[in-house]
Amino acid sequence: MKKSLLLPVVVIMAIVAFTVGGQQALAQSPHHLQFKVVSPAQADRVPKGAKEKPVLEQLMAGFGVLPPVDGGGNDEWPCFPNQNANGADCSTIATGGVVVGQPAFTQSLSACDANSASSANCGQIFWFYEDDTGDTTDDLVISVVIKQGKNYILDTGAYDFGPNPFPAGSVVVIYDDTAFGTLGQTGPGNGFCAGSTETCVNPISGKATATVTTTVGTSTIKTEINMFLE
């Protein structure tokens, strides 16, 4: 992943958006996964005789700058202009754009090392995909696993949002403000491994790889996000 300027990234996508919040898997979990769905203008406008496969299609993903919180208590991004609770935060860009935090390969180890209960989040993981399944019966289930070598520094386990609410053609962004490590806890399901059966350790200097899995019914997609902690 190439570095870019230390500014929010504006991605032009010709979309209309609304927000739906995911349910927290565990009462004390550090994971607060949320999603927004965006409907492209061309959704469901498939040419006569053509038919899209009923699948999930991976789009973009990254680990970006932690968003500030606006006066309403909402993350300032992801933000779609004049849409959703935080729409005023990016109202100066044209409809059809989305703002996300600037992604980078190099991340601060000291900021992201959640080795105590008082540790703060250091960034935001996000990924976009297109849902062409048309499946609103099966659950939307995701997982995020971040490892350094064989060591886990984050594992959400299978995070179930309930029945998939998205019609065919929807573009979805799922995101979470997070850090990595134990939060001063020990044993399986500790710290940022809450929701899983793995035992997290605190991050060290070096490469980390996030593997994001998204599943609806029989369709599953995976994407990797690489970063370097120093």
PDB file of C-alpha atoms in Angstrom:
ATOM      1  CA  MET A   1       0.000   0.000   0.000  1.00  0.00           C
ATOM      2  CA  LYS A   2       1.461   3.352  -1.005  1.00  0.00           C
ATOM      3  CA  LYS A   3       1.583   6.254   1.409  1.00  0.00           C
ATOM      4  CA  SER A   4      -0.476   9.317   0.658  1.00  0.00           C
ATOM      5  CA  LEU A   5      -0.798  12.844   2.018  1.00  0.00           C
ATOM      6  CA  LEU A   6      -1.804  13.199   5.661  1.00  0.00           C
ATOM      7  CA  LEU A   7      -5.297  14.305   4.779  1.00  0.00           C
ATOM      8  CA  PRO A   8      -8.677  12.547   4.598  1.00  0.00           C
ATOM      9  CA  VAL A   9      -9.144  10.753   1.326  1.00  0.00           C
ATOM     10  CA  VAL A  10     -12.109  11.761  -0.799  1.00  0.00           C
ATOM     11  CA  VAL A  11     -13.295   8.900  -2.949  1.00  0.00           C
ATOM     12  CA  ILE A  12     -15.806   9.815  -5.635  1.00  0.00           C
ATOM     13  CA  MET A  13     -18.352   7.030  -5.967  1.00  0.00           C
ATOM     14  CA  ALA A  14     -21.692   8.441  -7.304  1.00  0.00           C
ATOM     15  CA  ILE A  15     -23.712   7.110  -4.357  1.00  0.00           C
ATOM     16  CA  VAL A  16     -26.596   7.847  -2.039  1.00  0.00           C
ATOM     17  CA  ALA A  17     -26.047   6.673   1.520  1.00  0.00           C
ATOM     18  CA  PHE A  18     -27.690   5.784   4.775  1.00  0.00           C
ATOM     19  CA  THR A  19     -26.312   4.383   8.017  1.00  0.00           C
ATOM     20  CA  VAL A  20     -27.151   1.240   9.920  1.00  0.00           C
ATOM     21  CA  GLY A  21     -25.356   0.346  13.141  1.00  0.00           C
ATOM     22  CA  GLY A  22     -24.217  -3.190  13.860  1.00  0.00           C
ATOM     23  CA  GLN A  23     -25.009  -4.882  17.151  1.00  0.00           C
ATOM     24  CA  GLN A  24     -22.124  -5.259  19.573  1.00  0.00           C
ATOM     25  CA  ALA A  25     -21.296  -8.946  19.945  1.00  0.00           C
ATOM     26  CA  LEU A  26     -20.284  -8.774  23.609  1.00  0.00           C
ATOM     27  CA  ALA A  27     -21.249  -6.232  26.258  1.00  0.00           C
ATOM     28  CA  GLN A  28     -17.613  -5.643  27.253  1.00  0.00           C
ATOM     29  CA  SER A  29     -16.081  -6.114  23.825  1.00  0.00           C
ATOM     30  CA  PRO A  30     -13.634  -3.470  22.556  1.00  0.00           C
ATOM     31  CA  HIS A  31     -15.023  -4.083  19.054  1.00  0.00           C
ATOM     32  CA  HIS A  32     -17.669  -1.590  17.921  1.00  0.00           C
ATOM     33  CA  LEU A  33     -18.141  -2.618  14.306  1.00  0.00           C
ATOM     34  CA  GLN A  34     -20.543  -0.486  12.299  1.00  0.00           C
ATOM     35  CA  PHE A  35     -21.653  -0.314   8.695  1.00  0.00           C
ATOM     36  CA  LYS A  36     -23.068   2.109   6.179  1.00  0.00           C
ATOM     37  CA  VAL A  37     -24.681   1.088   2.916  1.00  0.00           C
ATOM     38  CA  VAL A  38     -24.443   3.132  -0.258  1.00  0.00           C
ATOM     39  CA  SER A  39     -26.564   2.567  -3.351  1.00  0.00           C
ATOM     40  CA  PRO A  40     -24.856   3.389  -6.658  1.00  0.00           C
ATOM     41  CA  ALA A  41     -26.979   5.121  -9.269  1.00  0.00           C
ATOM     42  CA  GLN A  42     -26.495   2.109 -11.544  1.00  0.00           C
ATOM     43  CA  ALA A  43     -27.650  -0.447  -8.976  1.00  0.00           C
ATOM     44  CA  ASP A  44     -30.073  -2.991 -10.440  1.00  0.00           C
ATOM     45  CA  ARG A  45     -29.758  -1.373 -13.894  1.00  0.00           C
ATOM     46  CA  VAL A  46     -28.370  -4.492 -15.512  1.00  0.00           C
ATOM     47  CA  PRO A  47     -28.663  -4.505 -19.320  1.00  0.00           C
ATOM     48  CA  LYS A  48     -31.410  -6.685 -20.739  1.00  0.00           C
ATOM     49  CA  GLY A  49     -30.277 -10.273 -21.047  1.00  0.00           C
ATOM     50  CA  ALA A  50     -27.338  -9.784 -18.651  1.00  0.00           C
ATOM     51  CA  LYS A  51     -27.291 -11.140 -15.126  1.00  0.00           C
ATOM     52  CA  GLU A  52     -24.804 -10.470 -12.352  1.00  0.00           C
ATOM     53  CA  LYS A  53     -23.654 -13.433 -10.306  1.00  0.00           C
ATOM     54  CA  PRO A  54     -25.259 -13.583  -6.837  1.00  0.00           C
ATOM     55  CA  VAL A  55     -22.013 -12.915  -4.984  1.00  0.00           C
ATOM     56  CA  LEU A  56     -20.141 -10.466  -2.790  1.00  0.00           C
ATOM     57  CA  GLU A  57     -17.485  -8.447  -4.610  1.00  0.00           C
ATOM     58  CA  GLN A  58     -14.530  -7.020  -2.675  1.00  0.00           C
ATOM     59  CA  LEU A  59     -13.743  -3.352  -3.333  1.00  0.00           C
ATOM     60  CA  MET A  60     -11.282  -1.237  -1.283  1.00  0.00           C
ATOM     61  CA  ALA A  61      -9.880  -1.680   2.243  1.00  0.00           C
ATOM     62  CA  GLY A  62      -7.402   0.028   4.548  1.00  0.00           C
ATOM     63  CA  PHE A  63      -6.282   1.011   8.035  1.00  0.00           C
ATOM     64  CA  GLY A  64      -6.550   4.773   8.353  1.00  0.00           C
ATOM     65  CA  VAL A  65      -6.393   7.751  10.646  1.00  0.00           C
ATOM     66  CA  LEU A  66      -8.677   7.587  13.689  1.00  0.00           C
ATOM     67  CA  PRO A  67     -11.605   9.939  13.102  1.00  0.00           C
ATOM     68  CA  PRO A  68     -12.368  12.749  15.533  1.00  0.00           C
ATOM     69  CA  VAL A  69     -15.808  12.740  17.099  1.00  0.00           C
ATOM     70  CA  ASP A  70     -18.228  15.490  16.080  1.00  0.00           C
ATOM     71  CA  GLY A  71     -20.563  17.444  18.341  1.00  0.00           C
ATOM     72  CA  GLY A  72     -23.227  14.757  18.013  1.00  0.00           C
ATOM     73  CA  GLY A  73     -20.900  12.014  19.215  1.00  0.00           C
ATOM     74  CA  ASN A  74     -20.447  10.513  15.732  1.00  0.00           C
ATOM     75  CA  ASP A  75     -17.196   9.574  14.027  1.00  0.00           C
ATOM     76  CA  GLU A  76     -16.507  12.261  11.420  1.00  0.00           C
ATOM     77  CA  TRP A  77     -15.761   9.524   8.869  1.00  0.00           C
ATOM     78  CA  PRO A  78     -16.666   7.466   6.913  1.00  0.00           C
ATOM     79  CA  CYS A  79     -18.815  10.374   5.789  1.00  0.00           C
ATOM     80  CA  PHE A  80     -21.218  10.817   2.891  1.00  0.00           C
ATOM     81  CA  PRO A  81     -22.161  14.472   2.259  1.00  0.00           C
ATOM     82  CA  ASN A  82     -25.485  15.508   3.753  1.00  0.00           C
ATOM     83  CA  GLN A  83     -26.376  11.908   4.528  1.00  0.00           C
ATOM     84  CA  ASN A  84     -26.553  10.071   7.865  1.00  0.00           C
ATOM     85  CA  ALA A  85     -26.013  11.466  11.340  1.00  0.00           C
ATOM     86  CA  ASN A  86     -22.539  12.799  10.482  1.00  0.00           C
ATOM     87  CA  GLY A  87     -23.388  14.082   6.987  1.00  0.00           C
ATOM     88  CA  ALA A  88     -22.731  17.712   7.920  1.00  0.00           C
ATOM     89  CA  ASP A  89     -19.076  16.824   8.644  1.00  0.00           C
ATOM     90  CA  CYS A  90     -18.375  16.489   4.907  1.00  0.00           C
ATOM     91  CA  SER A  91     -21.131  18.701   3.502  1.00  0.00           C
ATOM     92  CA  THR A  92     -18.628  20.811   1.552  1.00  0.00           C
ATOM     93  CA  ILE A  93     -17.914  17.986  -0.903  1.00  0.00           C
ATOM     94  CA  ALA A  94     -20.321  17.106  -3.690  1.00  0.00           C
ATOM     95  CA  THR A  95     -22.952  14.405  -3.394  1.00  0.00           C
ATOM     96  CA  GLY A  96     -21.388  11.258  -4.798  1.00  0.00           C
ATOM     97  CA  GLY A  97     -18.257  11.374  -2.655  1.00  0.00           C
ATOM     98  CA  VAL A  98     -17.187   9.663   0.537  1.00  0.00           C
ATOM     99  CA  VAL A  99     -14.524  10.703   3.067  1.00  0.00           C
ATOM    100  CA  VAL A 100     -12.397   8.146   4.888  1.00  0.00           C
ATOM    101  CA  GLY A 101      -9.299   8.542   7.043  1.00  0.00           C
ATOM    102  CA  GLN A 102      -5.977   8.636   5.202  1.00  0.00           C
ATOM    103  CA  PRO A 103      -4.690   5.031   5.054  1.00  0.00           C
ATOM    104  CA  ALA A 104      -1.008   4.196   5.514  1.00  0.00           C
ATOM    105  CA  PHE A 105       1.270   1.168   5.609  1.00  0.00           C
ATOM    106  CA  THR A 106       3.373   2.532   8.497  1.00  0.00           C
ATOM    107  CA  GLN A 107       1.574   2.858  11.831  1.00  0.00           C
ATOM    108  CA  SER A 108       2.713   3.996  15.285  1.00  0.00           C
ATOM    109  CA  LEU A 109       3.555   1.068  17.549  1.00  0.00           C
ATOM    110  CA  SER A 110       3.388   3.168  20.707  1.00  0.00           C
ATOM    111  CA  ALA A 111      -0.057   4.516  19.799  1.00  0.00           C
ATOM    112  CA  CYS A 112      -1.464   1.120  18.788  1.00  0.00           C
ATOM    113  CA  ASP A 113      -0.006  -0.951  21.663  1.00  0.00           C
ATOM    114  CA  ALA A 114      -3.095  -1.541  23.819  1.00  0.00           C
ATOM    115  CA  ASN A 115      -1.245  -3.189  26.699  1.00  0.00           C
ATOM    116  CA  SER A 116      -3.420  -1.808  29.501  1.00  0.00           C
ATOM    117  CA  ALA A 117      -7.099  -1.268  30.273  1.00  0.00           C
ATOM    118  CA  SER A 118      -6.668   2.469  29.736  1.00  0.00           C
ATOM    119  CA  SER A 119      -5.172   2.159  26.241  1.00  0.00           C
ATOM    120  CA  ALA A 120      -6.876   4.230  23.546  1.00  0.00           C
ATOM    121  CA  ASN A 121      -7.723   3.357  19.953  1.00  0.00           C
ATOM    122  CA  CYS A 122      -5.137   4.365  17.359  1.00  0.00           C
ATOM    123  CA  GLY A 123      -6.843   4.030  13.975  1.00  0.00           C
ATOM    124  CA  GLN A 124      -9.798   2.824  11.958  1.00  0.00           C
ATOM    125  CA  ILE A 125     -10.014  -0.338   9.866  1.00  0.00           C
ATOM    126  CA  PHE A 126     -12.492  -0.169   6.980  1.00  0.00           C
ATOM    127  CA  TRP A 127     -13.463  -2.142   3.909  1.00  0.00           C
ATOM    128  CA  PHE A 128     -15.922  -1.676   1.044  1.00  0.00           C
ATOM    129  CA  TYR A 129     -17.693  -4.415  -0.901  1.00  0.00           C
ATOM    130  CA  GLU A 130     -20.600  -4.727  -3.306  1.00  0.00           C
ATOM    131  CA  ASP A 131     -23.408  -7.069  -2.296  1.00  0.00           C
ATOM    132  CA  ASP A 132     -24.942  -8.652  -5.374  1.00  0.00           C
ATOM    133  CA  THR A 133     -26.364 -11.663  -3.517  1.00  0.00           C
ATOM    134  CA  GLY A 134     -29.933 -10.397  -3.198  1.00  0.00           C
ATOM    135  CA  ASP A 135     -29.935 -12.523  -0.023  1.00  0.00           C
ATOM    136  CA  THR A 136     -31.829 -10.865   2.839  1.00  0.00           C
ATOM    137  CA  THR A 137     -32.482 -14.133   4.682  1.00  0.00           C
ATOM    138  CA  ASP A 138     -29.014 -15.318   5.678  1.00  0.00           C
ATOM    139  CA  ASP A 139     -26.986 -13.425   8.278  1.00  0.00           C
ATOM    140  CA  LEU A 140     -24.188 -11.003   7.470  1.00  0.00           C
ATOM    141  CA  VAL A 141     -21.185 -12.397   9.351  1.00  0.00           C
ATOM    142  CA  ILE A 142     -17.728 -10.826   9.386  1.00  0.00           C
ATOM    143  CA  SER A 143     -14.433 -11.444  11.113  1.00  0.00           C
ATOM    144  CA  VAL A 144     -11.234  -9.443  11.428  1.00  0.00           C
ATOM    145  CA  VAL A 145      -7.988 -11.194  12.381  1.00  0.00           C
ATOM    146  CA  ILE A 146      -4.703  -9.313  12.750  1.00  0.00           C
ATOM    147  CA  LYS A 147      -1.498 -11.291  13.274  1.00  0.00           C
ATOM    148  CA  GLN A 148       2.220 -10.740  13.531  1.00  0.00           C
ATOM    149  CA  GLY A 149       3.691 -14.024  12.401  1.00  0.00           C
ATOM    150  CA  LYS A 150       1.741 -16.646  14.356  1.00  0.00           C
ATOM    151  CA  ASN A 151       0.755 -14.245  17.133  1.00  0.00           C
ATOM    152  CA  TYR A 152      -2.705 -12.721  17.339  1.00  0.00           C
ATOM    153  CA  ILE A 153      -2.972  -9.035  18.205  1.00  0.00           C
ATOM    154  CA  LEU A 154      -6.679  -8.763  17.276  1.00  0.00           C
ATOM    155  CA  ASP A 155      -9.422 -11.288  16.527  1.00  0.00           C
ATOM    156  CA  THR A 156     -13.107 -10.381  16.526  1.00  0.00           C
ATOM    157  CA  GLY A 157     -14.303 -13.957  16.092  1.00  0.00           C
ATOM    158  CA  ALA A 158     -17.444 -14.411  13.994  1.00  0.00           C
ATOM    159  CA  TYR A 159     -19.295 -11.103  14.367  1.00  0.00           C
ATOM    160  CA  ASP A 160     -22.959 -11.553  13.378  1.00  0.00           C
ATOM    161  CA  PHE A 161     -24.940  -8.490  12.255  1.00  0.00           C
ATOM    162  CA  GLY A 162     -28.152 -10.536  11.893  1.00  0.00           C
ATOM    163  CA  PRO A 163     -30.108 -11.026   8.648  1.00  0.00           C
ATOM    164  CA  ASN A 164     -28.422  -9.282   5.737  1.00  0.00           C
ATOM    165  CA  PRO A 165     -30.462  -6.092   5.103  1.00  0.00           C
ATOM    166  CA  PHE A 166     -28.977  -5.106   1.747  1.00  0.00           C
ATOM    167  CA  PRO A 167     -30.713  -5.374  -1.641  1.00  0.00           C
ATOM    168  CA  ALA A 168     -28.712  -6.494  -4.652  1.00  0.00           C
ATOM    169  CA  GLY A 169     -26.352  -3.810  -5.937  1.00  0.00           C
ATOM    170  CA  SER A 170     -25.649  -2.230  -2.545  1.00  0.00           C
ATOM    171  CA  VAL A 171     -22.150  -0.999  -1.739  1.00  0.00           C
ATOM    172  CA  VAL A 172     -21.325  -1.473   1.930  1.00  0.00           C
ATOM    173  CA  VAL A 173     -18.558  -0.067   4.140  1.00  0.00           C
ATOM    174  CA  ILE A 174     -17.838  -1.769   7.465  1.00  0.00           C
ATOM    175  CA  TYR A 175     -15.516  -0.020   9.892  1.00  0.00           C
ATOM    176  CA  ASP A 176     -14.170  -0.143  13.440  1.00  0.00           C
ATOM    177  CA  ASP A 177     -12.060   2.194  15.574  1.00  0.00           C
ATOM    178  CA  THR A 178      -9.429  -0.002  17.190  1.00  0.00           C
ATOM    179  CA  ALA A 179      -5.972  -0.698  18.580  1.00  0.00           C
ATOM    180  CA  PHE A 180      -4.182  -4.027  19.096  1.00  0.00           C
ATOM    181  CA  GLY A 181      -3.218  -6.180  22.056  1.00  0.00           C
ATOM    182  CA  THR A 182      -4.228  -7.504  25.459  1.00  0.00           C
ATOM    183  CA  LEU A 183      -5.755  -4.498  27.261  1.00  0.00           C
ATOM    184  CA  GLY A 184      -3.883  -5.915  30.256  1.00  0.00           C
ATOM    185  CA  GLN A 185      -5.932  -9.136  30.196  1.00  0.00           C
ATOM    186  CA  THR A 186      -4.807 -12.756  29.896  1.00  0.00           C
ATOM    187  CA  GLY A 187      -6.185 -15.995  28.477  1.00  0.00           C
ATOM    188  CA  PRO A 188      -8.410 -16.850  25.497  1.00  0.00           C
ATOM    189  CA  GLY A 189     -10.684 -14.033  24.403  1.00  0.00           C
ATOM    190  CA  ASN A 190      -8.595 -11.388  26.141  1.00  0.00           C
ATOM    191  CA  GLY A 191      -8.236  -7.779  25.028  1.00  0.00           C
ATOM    192  CA  PHE A 192      -8.776  -7.291  21.308  1.00  0.00           C
ATOM    193  CA  CYS A 193      -9.337 -11.043  20.937  1.00  0.00           C
ATOM    194  CA  ALA A 194     -12.732 -10.640  22.649  1.00  0.00           C
ATOM    195  CA  GLY A 195     -15.339 -12.616  20.740  1.00  0.00           C
ATOM    196  CA  SER A 196     -12.845 -15.299  19.690  1.00  0.00           C
ATOM    197  CA  THR A 197     -11.144 -18.276  21.318  1.00  0.00           C
ATOM    198  CA  GLU A 198      -7.665 -16.943  20.585  1.00  0.00           C
ATOM    199  CA  THR A 199      -5.294 -15.318  23.081  1.00  0.00           C
ATOM    200  CA  CYS A 200      -4.010 -11.901  22.069  1.00  0.00           C
ATOM    201  CA  VAL A 201      -0.484 -10.668  22.762  1.00  0.00           C
ATOM    202  CA  ASN A 202       0.695  -7.075  22.621  1.00  0.00           C
ATOM    203  CA  PRO A 203       2.052  -5.888  19.260  1.00  0.00           C
ATOM    204  CA  ILE A 204       5.755  -5.525  18.578  1.00  0.00           C
ATOM    205  CA  SER A 205       7.730  -3.635  15.969  1.00  0.00           C
ATOM    206  CA  GLY A 206       7.296  -5.220  12.555  1.00  0.00           C
ATOM    207  CA  LYS A 207       4.802  -6.244   9.914  1.00  0.00           C
ATOM    208  CA  ALA A 208       1.190  -7.045  10.791  1.00  0.00           C
ATOM    209  CA  THR A 209      -1.425  -8.504   8.466  1.00  0.00           C
ATOM    210  CA  ALA A 210      -5.173  -8.029   8.845  1.00  0.00           C
ATOM    211  CA  THR A 211      -7.428 -10.609   7.209  1.00  0.00           C
ATOM    212  CA  VAL A 212     -11.035  -9.494   6.808  1.00  0.00           C
ATOM    213  CA  THR A 213     -13.717 -12.065   5.968  1.00  0.00           C
ATOM    214  CA  THR A 214     -17.280 -11.191   4.923  1.00  0.00           C
ATOM    215  CA  THR A 215     -19.980 -13.840   4.484  1.00  0.00           C
ATOM    216  CA  VAL A 216     -23.614 -13.833   3.394  1.00  0.00           C
ATOM    217  CA  GLY A 217     -25.105 -17.274   2.864  1.00  0.00           C
ATOM    218  CA  THR A 218     -22.899 -19.245   0.470  1.00  0.00           C
ATOM    219  CA  SER A 219     -20.845 -16.233  -0.648  1.00  0.00           C
ATOM    220  CA  THR A 220     -17.616 -15.424   1.213  1.00  0.00           C
ATOM    221  CA  ILE A 221     -14.909 -12.886   0.378  1.00  0.00           C
ATOM    222  CA  LYS A 222     -11.568 -12.156   2.026  1.00  0.00           C
ATOM    223  CA  THR A 223      -9.141  -9.272   1.797  1.00  0.00           C
ATOM    224  CA  GLU A 224      -5.789  -8.523   3.428  1.00  0.00           C
ATOM    225  CA  ILE A 225      -4.495  -5.227   4.774  1.00  0.00           C
ATOM    226  CA  ASN A 226      -0.761  -5.025   5.475  1.00  0.00           C
ATOM    227  CA  MET A 227       0.841  -2.562   7.856  1.00  0.00           C
ATOM    228  CA  PHE A 228       4.143  -2.024   9.610  1.00  0.00           C
ATOM    229  CA  LEU A 229       4.291  -1.003  13.273  1.00  0.00           C
ATOM    230  CA  GLU A 230       7.269   1.054  14.361  1.00  0.00           C
TER     231      GLU A 230
END
